[in-house]
Amino acid sequence: MSDKRPLIIPHRVVEHNRRLESTLNRRLSVTLATYKSIEAMAELAVVALAFYSIYHGADPLLAFALTAVVVGGWKVVEFLAVYADDLAEARDAVDGSD
């Protein structure tokens, strides 16, 4: 019989998602699941648009470079949202200790 272990998610990923959901709830009143769904649909639409553009004669390198920028942009937005909240918490902690 095989030893079935539960899937273990790295602590950093869990912590990032927890902080991201907190930020999304506070700033946009959106859950993490909703945000990830919108992100996935937007990425799928951009990839489909890239293929459509290539089919109609667009330069493939340019089409997929723009796709990479859009797809990577979501991750940058996530990082900056969490980072901005971390900075705000650090400032509040410093202001509170004075």
N, CA, C and O atoms as a printed pandas DataFrame, in Angstrom:
     atom_number atom_name residue_name chain_id  residue_number  x_coord  y_coord  z_coord
0              1         N          MET        A               1    0.841   -1.165    0.000
1              2        CA          MET        A               1    0.000    0.000    0.000
2              3         C          MET        A               1    0.896    1.241    0.000
3              4         O          MET        A               1    1.878    1.308    0.739
4              5         N          SER        A               2    0.552    2.201   -0.821
5              6        CA          SER        A               2    1.378    3.399   -0.923
6              7         C          SER        A               2    1.070    4.362    0.219
7              8         O          SER        A               2   -0.044    4.418    0.740
8              9         N          ASP        A               3    2.088    5.103    0.576
9             10        CA          ASP        A               3    1.950    6.089    1.645
10            11         C          ASP        A               3    1.446    7.389    1.027
11            12         O          ASP        A               3    2.198    8.081    0.342
12            13         N          LYS        A               4    0.194    7.721    1.260
13            14        CA          LYS        A               4   -0.386    8.948    0.698
14            15         C          LYS        A               4   -0.165   10.094    1.675
15            16         O          LYS        A               4   -0.681   10.087    2.793
16            17         N          ARG        A               5    0.602   11.065    1.239
17            18        CA          ARG        A               5    0.849   12.241    2.058
18            19         C          ARG        A               5    0.029   13.398    1.503
19            20         O          ARG        A               5   -0.174   13.494    0.292
20            21         N          PRO        A               6   -0.437   14.262    2.371
21            22        CA          PRO        A               6   -1.182   15.420    1.870
22            23         C          PRO        A               6   -0.232   16.365    1.134
23            24         O          PRO        A               6    0.961   16.435    1.429
24            25         N          LEU        A               7   -0.789   17.075    0.184
25            26        CA          LEU        A               7   -0.011   18.065   -0.549
26            27         C          LEU        A               7    0.397   19.166    0.425
27            28         O          LEU        A               7   -0.443   19.746    1.113
28            29         N          ILE        A               8    1.666   19.436    0.471
29            30        CA          ILE        A               8    2.158   20.442    1.401
30            31         C          ILE        A               8    2.488   21.706    0.618
31            32         O          ILE        A               8    3.326   21.702   -0.284
32            33         N          ILE        A               9    1.818   22.771    0.983
33            34        CA          ILE        A               9    2.032   24.060    0.338
34            35         C          ILE        A               9    3.067   24.817    1.159
35            36         O          ILE        A               9    2.948   24.902    2.382
36            37         N          PRO        A              10    4.075   25.364    0.500
37            38        CA          PRO        A              10    5.100   26.101    1.248
38            39         C          PRO        A              10    4.489   27.227    2.083
39            40         O          PRO        A              10    3.537   27.886    1.666
40            41         N          HIS        A              11    5.050   27.425    3.248
41            42        CA          HIS        A              11    4.556   28.447    4.178
42            43         C          HIS        A              11    4.563   29.835    3.535
43            44         O          HIS        A              11    3.654   30.630    3.772
44            45         N          ARG        A              12    5.575   30.129    2.729
45            46        CA          ARG        A              12    5.656   31.446    2.081
46            47         C          ARG        A              12    4.473   31.688    1.162
47            48         O          ARG        A              12    3.959   32.804    1.093
48            49         N          VAL        A              13    4.035   30.650    0.452
49            50        CA          VAL        A              13    2.896   30.787   -0.457
50            51         C          VAL        A              13    1.613   31.027    0.334
51            52         O          VAL        A              13    0.803   31.883   -0.022
52            53         N          VAL        A              14    1.441   30.271    1.395
53            54        CA          VAL        A              14    0.248   30.435    2.236
54            55         C          VAL        A              14    0.214   31.838    2.833
55            56         O          VAL        A              14   -0.829   32.492    2.831
56            57         N          GLU        A              15    1.347   32.297    3.339
57            58        CA          GLU        A              15    1.426   33.628    3.940
58            59         C          GLU        A              15    1.167   34.718    2.903
59            60         O          GLU        A              15    0.452   35.680    3.181
60            61         N          HIS        A              16    1.742   34.573    1.709
61            62        CA          HIS        A              16    1.522   35.552    0.637
62            63         C          HIS        A              16    0.043   35.621    0.284
63            64         O          HIS        A              16   -0.514   36.712    0.161
64            65         N          ASN        A              17   -0.599   34.465    0.119
65            66        CA          ASN        A              17   -2.019   34.442   -0.236
66            67         C          ASN        A              17   -2.888   35.018    0.879
67            68         O          ASN        A              17   -3.886   35.686    0.606
68            69         N          ARG        A              18   -2.518   34.765    2.126
69            70        CA          ARG        A              18   -3.276   35.327    3.244
70            71         C          ARG        A              18   -3.188   36.851    3.250
71            72         O          ARG        A              18   -4.193   37.541    3.422
72            73         N          ARG        A              19   -1.977   37.364    3.062
73            74        CA          ARG        A              19   -1.797   38.819    3.042
74            75         C          ARG        A              19   -2.454   39.443    1.823
75            76         O          ARG        A              19   -3.026   40.529    1.912
76            77         N          LEU        A              20   -2.374   38.756    0.674
77            78        CA          LEU        A              20   -3.010   39.273   -0.536
78            79         C          LEU        A              20   -4.520   39.328   -0.363
79            80         O          LEU        A              20   -5.154   40.312   -0.743
80            81         N          GLU        A              21   -5.099   38.282    0.208
81            82        CA          GLU        A              21   -6.553   38.289    0.415
82            83         C          GLU        A              21   -6.960   39.403    1.372
83            84         O          GLU        A              21   -7.979   40.060    1.162
84            85         N          SER        A              22   -6.181   39.615    2.406
85            86        CA          SER        A              22   -6.472   40.698    3.342
86            87         C          SER        A              22   -6.445   42.048    2.630
87            88         O          SER        A              22   -7.324   42.883    2.839
88            89         N          THR        A              23   -5.444   42.254    1.798
89            90        CA          THR        A              23   -5.329   43.501    1.044
90            91         C          THR        A              23   -6.490   43.668    0.078
91            92         O          THR        A              23   -7.071   44.749   -0.011
92            93         N          LEU        A              24   -6.832   42.609   -0.646
93            94        CA          LEU        A              24   -7.930   42.679   -1.608
94            95         C          LEU        A              24   -9.256   42.954   -0.912
95            96         O          LEU        A              24  -10.065   43.741   -1.403
96            97         N          ASN        A              25   -9.482   42.311    0.225
97            98        CA          ASN        A              25  -10.724   42.538    0.969
98            99         C          ASN        A              25  -10.827   43.980    1.445
99           100         O          ASN        A              25  -11.891   44.594    1.357
100          101         N          ARG        A              26   -9.734   44.514    1.944
101          102        CA          ARG        A              26   -9.740   45.864    2.493
102          103         C          ARG        A              26   -9.846   46.926    1.405
103          104         O          ARG        A              26  -10.609   47.881    1.548
104          105         N          ARG        A              27   -9.094   46.772    0.326
105          106        CA          ARG        A              27   -9.041   47.822   -0.687
106          107         C          ARG        A              27  -10.122   47.711   -1.753
107          108         O          ARG        A              27  -10.667   48.725   -2.188
108          109         N          LEU        A              28  -10.440   46.487   -2.182
109          110        CA          LEU        A              28  -11.359   46.310   -3.305
110          111         C          LEU        A              28  -12.628   45.539   -2.961
111          112         O          LEU        A              28  -13.509   45.397   -3.809
112          113         N          SER        A              29  -12.735   45.048   -1.750
113          114        CA          SER        A              29  -13.861   44.192   -1.336
114          115         C          SER        A              29  -14.012   42.991   -2.263
115          116         O          SER        A              29  -15.117   42.650   -2.685
116          117         N          VAL        A              30  -12.888   42.358   -2.571
117          118        CA          VAL        A              30  -12.852   41.198   -3.463
118          119         C          VAL        A              30  -12.141   40.068   -2.727
119          120         O          VAL        A              30  -11.166   40.297   -2.011
120          121         N          THR        A              31  -12.642   38.842   -2.911
121          122        CA          THR        A              31  -11.972   37.694   -2.301
122          123         C          THR        A              31  -10.802   37.261   -3.173
123          124         O          THR        A              31  -10.702   37.647   -4.338
124          125         N          LEU        A              32   -9.934   36.466   -2.602
125          126        CA          LEU        A              32   -8.786   35.954   -3.350
126          127         C          LEU        A              32   -9.242   35.072   -4.505
127          128         O          LEU        A              32   -8.666   35.125   -5.592
128          129         N          ALA        A              33  -10.269   34.264   -4.276
129          130        CA          ALA        A              33  -10.775   33.382   -5.335
130          131         C          ALA        A              33  -11.318   34.189   -6.515
131          132         O          ALA        A              33  -11.092   33.825   -7.669
132          133         N          THR        A              34  -12.027   35.275   -6.233
133          134        CA          THR        A              34  -12.544   36.132   -7.302
134          135         C          THR        A              34  -11.397   36.774   -8.067
135          136         O          THR        A              34  -11.405   36.803   -9.297
136          137         N          TYR        A              35  -10.417   37.284   -7.343
137          138        CA          TYR        A              35   -9.262   37.913   -7.981
138          139         C          TYR        A              35   -8.523   36.921   -8.874
139          140         O          TYR        A              35   -8.167   37.247  -10.006
140          141         N          LYS        A              36   -8.295   35.717   -8.368
141          142        CA          LYS        A              36   -7.583   34.702   -9.154
142          143         C          LYS        A              36   -8.401   34.296  -10.379
143          144         O          LYS        A              36   -7.827   34.009  -11.429
144          145         N          SER        A              37   -9.730   34.266  -10.264
145          146        CA          SER        A              37  -10.579   33.944  -11.414
146          147         C          SER        A              37  -10.486   35.025  -12.480
147          148         O          SER        A              37  -10.365   34.723  -13.668
148          149         N          ILE        A              38  -10.541   36.281  -12.058
149          150        CA          ILE        A              38  -10.409   37.391  -13.003
150          151         C          ILE        A              38   -9.034   37.360  -13.652
151          152         O          ILE        A              38   -8.907   37.573  -14.857
152          153         N          GLU        A              39   -8.012   37.097  -12.859
153          154        CA          GLU        A              39   -6.647   37.009  -13.377
154          155         C          GLU        A              39   -6.533   35.915  -14.434
155          156         O          GLU        A              39   -5.956   36.139  -15.498
156          157         N          ALA        A              40   -7.076   34.741  -14.152
157          158        CA          ALA        A              40   -6.993   33.621  -15.096
158          159         C          ALA        A              40   -7.746   33.924  -16.384
159          160         O          ALA        A              40   -7.257   33.610  -17.470
160          161         N          MET        A              41   -8.926   34.528  -16.283
161          162        CA          MET        A              41   -9.690   34.866  -17.489
162          163         C          MET        A              41   -8.970   35.914  -18.327
163          164         O          MET        A              41   -8.947   35.823  -19.554
164          165         N          ALA        A              42   -8.382   36.907  -17.669
165          166        CA          ALA        A              42   -7.653   37.941  -18.398
166          167         C          ALA        A              42   -6.431   37.356  -19.096
167          168         O          ALA        A              42   -6.147   37.703  -20.243
168          169         N          GLU        A              43   -5.711   36.476  -18.416
169          170        CA          GLU        A              43   -4.541   35.852  -19.031
170          171         C          GLU        A              43   -4.938   34.987  -20.216
171          172         O          GLU        A              43   -4.266   35.004  -21.247
172          173         N          LEU        A              44   -6.019   34.234  -20.082
173          174        CA          LEU        A              44   -6.508   33.414  -21.184
174          175         C          LEU        A              44   -6.919   34.283  -22.366
175          176         O          LEU        A              44   -6.635   33.943  -23.515
176          177         N          ALA        A              45   -7.580   35.394  -22.095
177          178        CA          ALA        A              45   -7.993   36.302  -23.166
178          179         C          ALA        A              45   -6.787   36.902  -23.879
179          180         O          ALA        A              45   -6.800   37.041  -25.102
180          181         N          VAL        A              46   -5.754   37.256  -23.136
181          182        CA          VAL        A              46   -4.556   37.846  -23.745
182          183         C          VAL        A              46   -3.834   36.824  -24.616
183          184         O          VAL        A              46   -3.368   37.158  -25.706
184          185         N          VAL        A              47   -3.738   35.594  -24.149
185          186        CA          VAL        A              47   -3.094   34.545  -24.951
186          187         C          VAL        A              47   -3.907   34.278  -26.212
187          188         O          VAL        A              47   -3.338   34.122  -27.293
188          189         N          ALA        A              48   -5.228   34.225  -26.086
189          190        CA          ALA        A              48   -6.084   34.023  -27.264
190          191         C          ALA        A              48   -5.924   35.179  -28.241
191          192         O          ALA        A              48   -5.871   34.963  -29.452
192          193         N          LEU        A              49   -5.848   36.396  -27.733
193          194        CA          LEU        A              49   -5.650   37.561  -28.592
194          195         C          LEU        A              49   -4.294   37.505  -29.289
195          196         O          LEU        A              49   -4.178   37.907  -30.446
196          197         N          ALA        A              50   -3.282   37.018  -28.608
197          198        CA          ALA        A              50   -1.957   36.882  -29.223
198          199         C          ALA        A              50   -2.004   35.894  -30.381
199          200         O          ALA        A              50   -1.464   36.168  -31.453
200          201         N          PHE        A              51   -2.647   34.744  -30.171
201          202        CA          PHE        A              51   -2.765   33.773  -31.256
202          203         C          PHE        A              51   -3.575   34.337  -32.416
203          204         O          PHE        A              51   -3.231   34.126  -33.579
204          205         N          TYR        A              52   -4.644   35.050  -32.105
205          206        CA          TYR        A              52   -5.476   35.666  -33.144
206          207         C          TYR        A              52   -4.656   36.689  -33.931
207          208         O          TYR        A              52   -4.747   36.749  -35.158
208          209         N          SER        A              53   -3.866   37.482  -33.234
209          210        CA          SER        A              53   -3.030   38.488  -33.897
210          211         C          SER        A              53   -1.993   37.839  -34.802
211          212         O          SER        A              53   -1.749   38.310  -35.913
212          213         N          ILE        A              54   -1.390   36.768  -34.333
213          214        CA          ILE        A              54   -0.394   36.061  -35.146
214          215         C          ILE        A              54   -1.054   35.468  -36.380
215          216         O          ILE        A              54   -0.488   35.505  -37.473
216          217         N          TYR        A              55   -2.246   34.924  -36.206
217          218        CA          TYR        A              55   -2.983   34.343  -37.330
218          219         C          TYR        A              55   -3.249   35.393  -38.405
219          220         O          TYR        A              55   -3.269   35.079  -39.596
220          221         N          HIS        A              56   -3.453   36.638  -37.983
221          222        CA          HIS        A              56   -3.730   37.715  -38.929
222          223         C          HIS        A              56   -2.486   38.515  -39.300
223          224         O          HIS        A              56   -2.598   39.623  -39.824
224          225         N          GLY        A              57   -1.309   37.968  -39.035
225          226        CA          GLY        A              57   -0.084   38.557  -39.554
226          227         C          GLY        A              57    0.774   39.339  -38.591
227          228         O          GLY        A              57    1.756   39.947  -39.017
228          229         N          ALA        A              58    0.457   39.354  -37.334
229          230        CA          ALA        A              58    1.290   40.084  -36.376
230          231         C          ALA        A              58    2.602   39.336  -36.150
231          232         O          ALA        A              58    2.680   38.120  -36.327
232          233         N          ASP        A              59    3.616   40.077  -35.761
233          234        CA          ASP        A              59    4.911   39.483  -35.453
234          235         C          ASP        A              59    4.771   38.624  -34.189
235          236         O          ASP        A              59    4.374   39.135  -33.141
236          237         N          PRO        A              60    5.092   37.324  -34.276
237          238        CA          PRO        A              60    4.929   36.445  -33.108
238          239         C          PRO        A              60    5.733   36.893  -31.887
239          240         O          PRO        A              60    5.250   36.804  -30.758
240          241         N          LEU        A              61    6.949   37.370  -32.108
241          242        CA          LEU        A              61    7.769   37.800  -30.980
242          243         C          LEU        A              61    7.110   38.961  -30.245
243          244         O          LEU        A              61    7.067   38.980  -29.015
244          245         N          LEU        A              62    6.602   39.920  -30.996
245          246        CA          LEU        A              62    5.939   41.066  -30.388
246          247         C          LEU        A              62    4.660   40.642  -29.662
247          248         O          LEU        A              62    4.391   41.100  -28.552
248          249         N          ALA        A              63    3.882   39.773  -30.291
249          250        CA          ALA        A              63    2.619   39.328  -29.685
250          251         C          ALA        A              63    2.865   38.614  -28.362
251          252         O          ALA        A              63    2.181   38.883  -27.374
252          253         N          PHE        A              64    3.824   37.720  -28.339
253          254        CA          PHE        A              64    4.065   36.983  -27.105
254          255         C          PHE        A              64    4.861   37.790  -26.086
255          256         O          PHE        A              64    4.782   37.515  -24.888
256          257         N          ALA        A              65    5.621   38.774  -26.537
257          258        CA          ALA        A              65    6.285   39.672  -25.588
258          259         C          ALA        A              65    5.237   40.496  -24.838
259          260         O          ALA        A              65    5.327   40.668  -23.622
260          261         N          LEU        A              66    4.253   40.999  -25.567
261          262        CA          LEU        A              66    3.175   41.747  -24.916
262          263         C          LEU        A              66    2.355   40.847  -23.994
263          264         O          LEU        A              66    1.901   41.277  -22.934
264          265         N          THR        A              67    2.170   39.594  -24.410
265          266        CA          THR        A              67    1.465   38.630  -23.565
266          267         C          THR        A              67    2.234   38.404  -22.264
267          268         O          THR        A              67    1.642   38.359  -21.186
268          269         N          ALA        A              68    3.537   38.264  -22.371
269          270        CA          ALA        A              68    4.362   38.053  -21.172
270          271         C          ALA        A              68    4.287   39.256  -20.235
271          272         O          ALA        A              68    4.273   39.100  -19.014
272          273         N          VAL        A              69    4.239   40.448  -20.809
273          274        CA          VAL        A              69    4.137   41.656  -19.985
274          275         C          VAL        A              69    2.808   41.685  -19.234
275          276         O          VAL        A              69    2.767   42.009  -18.047
276          277         N          VAL        A              70    1.727   41.347  -19.928
277          278        CA          VAL        A              70    0.410   41.365  -19.277
278          279         C          VAL        A              70    0.320   40.285  -18.207
279          280         O          VAL        A              70   -0.128   40.547  -17.091
280          281         N          VAL        A              71    0.745   39.074  -18.545
281          282        CA          VAL        A              71    0.676   37.968  -17.585
282          283         C          VAL        A              71    1.586   38.254  -16.390
283          284         O          VAL        A              71    1.198   38.025  -15.244
284          285         N          GLY        A              72    2.778   38.745  -16.652
285          286        CA          GLY        A              72    3.692   39.090  -15.564
286          287         C          GLY        A              72    3.215   40.287  -14.762
287          288         O          GLY        A              72    3.529   40.417  -13.579
288          289         N          GLY        A              73    2.458   41.155  -15.406
289          290        CA          GLY        A              73    1.940   42.340  -14.732
290          291         C          GLY        A              73    1.031   42.010  -13.562
291          292         O          GLY        A              73    1.037   42.709  -12.549
292          293         N          TRP        A              74    0.246   40.943  -13.699
293          294        CA          TRP        A              74   -0.626   40.527  -12.598
294          295         C          TRP        A              74    0.205   40.178  -11.368
295          296         O          TRP        A              74   -0.161   40.521  -10.244
296          297         N          LYS        A              75    1.312   39.504  -11.587
297          298        CA          LYS        A              75    2.162   39.109  -10.456
298          299         C          LYS        A              75    2.824   40.331   -9.822
299          300         O          LYS        A              75    3.002   40.386   -8.605
300          301         N          VAL        A              76    3.185   41.300  -10.645
301          302        CA          VAL        A              76    3.775   42.531  -10.116
302          303         C          VAL        A              76    2.745   43.282   -9.278
303          304         O          VAL        A              76    3.068   43.809   -8.214
304          305         N          VAL        A              77    1.506   43.329   -9.759
305          306        CA          VAL        A              77    0.440   43.995   -9.008
306          307         C          VAL        A              77    0.231   43.309   -7.659
307          308         O          VAL        A              77    0.084   43.979   -6.637
308          309         N          GLU        A              78    0.218   41.978   -7.654
309          310        CA          GLU        A              78    0.086   41.235   -6.394
310          311         C          GLU        A              78    1.211   41.599   -5.433
311          312         O          GLU        A              78    0.975   41.900   -4.263
312          313         N          PHE        A              79    2.435   41.566   -5.948
313          314        CA          PHE        A              79    3.594   41.860   -5.106
314          315         C          PHE        A              79    3.515   43.273   -4.543
315          316         O          PHE        A              79    3.727   43.480   -3.348
316          317         N          LEU        A              80    3.211   44.245   -5.398
317          318        CA          LEU        A              80    3.173   45.630   -4.946
318          319         C          LEU        A              80    2.052   45.873   -3.941
319          320         O          LEU        A              80    2.215   46.660   -3.008
320          321         N          ALA        A              81    0.924   45.208   -4.124
321          322        CA          ALA        A              81   -0.184   45.371   -3.175
322          323         C          ALA        A              81    0.212   44.869   -1.794
323          324         O          ALA        A              81   -0.027   45.541   -0.790
324          325         N          VAL        A              82    0.810   43.699   -1.747
325          326        CA          VAL        A              82    1.228   43.136   -0.460
326          327         C          VAL        A              82    2.382   43.951    0.122
327          328         O          VAL        A              82    2.416   44.197    1.328
328          329         N          TYR        A              83    3.322   44.368   -0.720
329          330        CA          TYR        A              83    4.473   45.143   -0.264
330          331         C          TYR        A              83    4.031   46.492    0.307
331          332         O          TYR        A              83    4.551   46.935    1.331
332          333         N          ALA        A              84    3.075   47.141   -0.356
333          334        CA          ALA        A              84    2.582   48.434    0.130
334          335         C          ALA        A              84    1.936   48.283    1.499
335          336         O          ALA        A              84    2.111   49.137    2.368
336          337         N          ASP        A              85    1.191   47.204    1.693
337          338        CA          ASP        A              85    0.587   46.974    3.006
338          339         C          ASP        A              85    1.648   46.688    4.062
339          340         O          ASP        A              85    1.523   47.124    5.207
340          341         N          ASP        A              86    2.689   45.956    3.681
341          342        CA          ASP        A              86    3.774   45.693    4.624
342          343         C          ASP        A              86    4.458   46.993    5.038
343          344         O          ASP        A              86    4.786   47.186    6.209
344          345         N          LEU        A              87    4.671   47.885    4.066
345          346        CA          LEU        A              87    5.279   49.177    4.391
346          347         C          LEU        A              87    4.381   49.993    5.309
347          348         O          LEU        A              87    4.858   50.624    6.252
348          349         N          ALA        A              88    3.085   49.980    5.035
349          350        CA          ALA        A              88    2.148   50.730    5.871
350          351         C          ALA        A              88    2.129   50.178    7.295
351          352         O          ALA        A              88    2.094   50.946    8.256
352          353         N          GLU        A              89    2.152   48.860    7.436
353          354        CA          GLU        A              89    2.181   48.252    8.768
354          355         C          GLU        A              89    3.467   48.603    9.502
355          356         O          GLU        A              89    3.447   48.869   10.703
356          357         N          ALA        A              90    4.590   48.606    8.779
357          358        CA          ALA        A              90    5.869   48.952    9.399
358          359         C          ALA        A              90    5.863   50.408    9.860
359          360         O          ALA        A              90    6.348   50.719   10.948
360          361         N          ARG        A              91    5.309   51.309    9.026
361          362        CA          ARG        A              91    5.221   52.716    9.411
362          363         C          ARG        A              91    4.335   52.898   10.640
363          364         O          ARG        A              91    4.661   53.662   11.549
364          365         N          ASP        A              92    3.213   52.186   10.655
365          366        CA          ASP        A              92    2.313   52.274   11.807
366          367         C          ASP        A              92    2.992   51.774   13.076
367          368         O          ASP        A              92    2.806   52.344   14.152
368          369         N          ALA        A              93    3.776   50.712   12.949
369          370        CA          ALA        A              93    4.482   50.168   14.110
370          371         C          ALA        A              93    5.515   51.160   14.626
371          372         O          ALA        A              93    5.673   51.324   15.836
372          373         N          VAL        A              94    6.216   51.821   13.713
373          374        CA          VAL        A              94    7.220   52.810   14.115
374          375         C          VAL        A              94    6.534   54.021   14.737
375          376         O          VAL        A              94    6.984   54.526   15.766
376          377         N          ASP        A              95    5.443   54.493   14.120
377          378        CA          ASP        A              95    4.724   55.648   14.665
378          379         C          ASP        A              95    4.108   55.332   16.022
379          380         O          ASP        A              95    4.044   56.199   16.894
380          381         N          GLY        A              96    3.659   54.102   16.200
381          382        CA          GLY        A              96    3.043   53.709   17.465
382          383         C          GLY        A              96    4.038   53.567   18.601
383          384         O          GLY        A              96    3.678   53.716   19.768
384          385         N          SER        A              97    5.292   53.278   18.266
385          386        CA          SER        A              97    6.300   53.082   19.316
386          387         C          SER        A              97    6.920   54.385   19.783
387          388         O          SER        A              97    7.601   54.413   20.809
388          389         N          ASP        A              98    6.695   55.466   19.047
389          390        CA          ASP        A              98    7.271   56.766   19.438
390          391         C          ASP        A              98    6.518   57.412   20.560
391          392         O          ASP        A              98    6.880   58.504   20.998
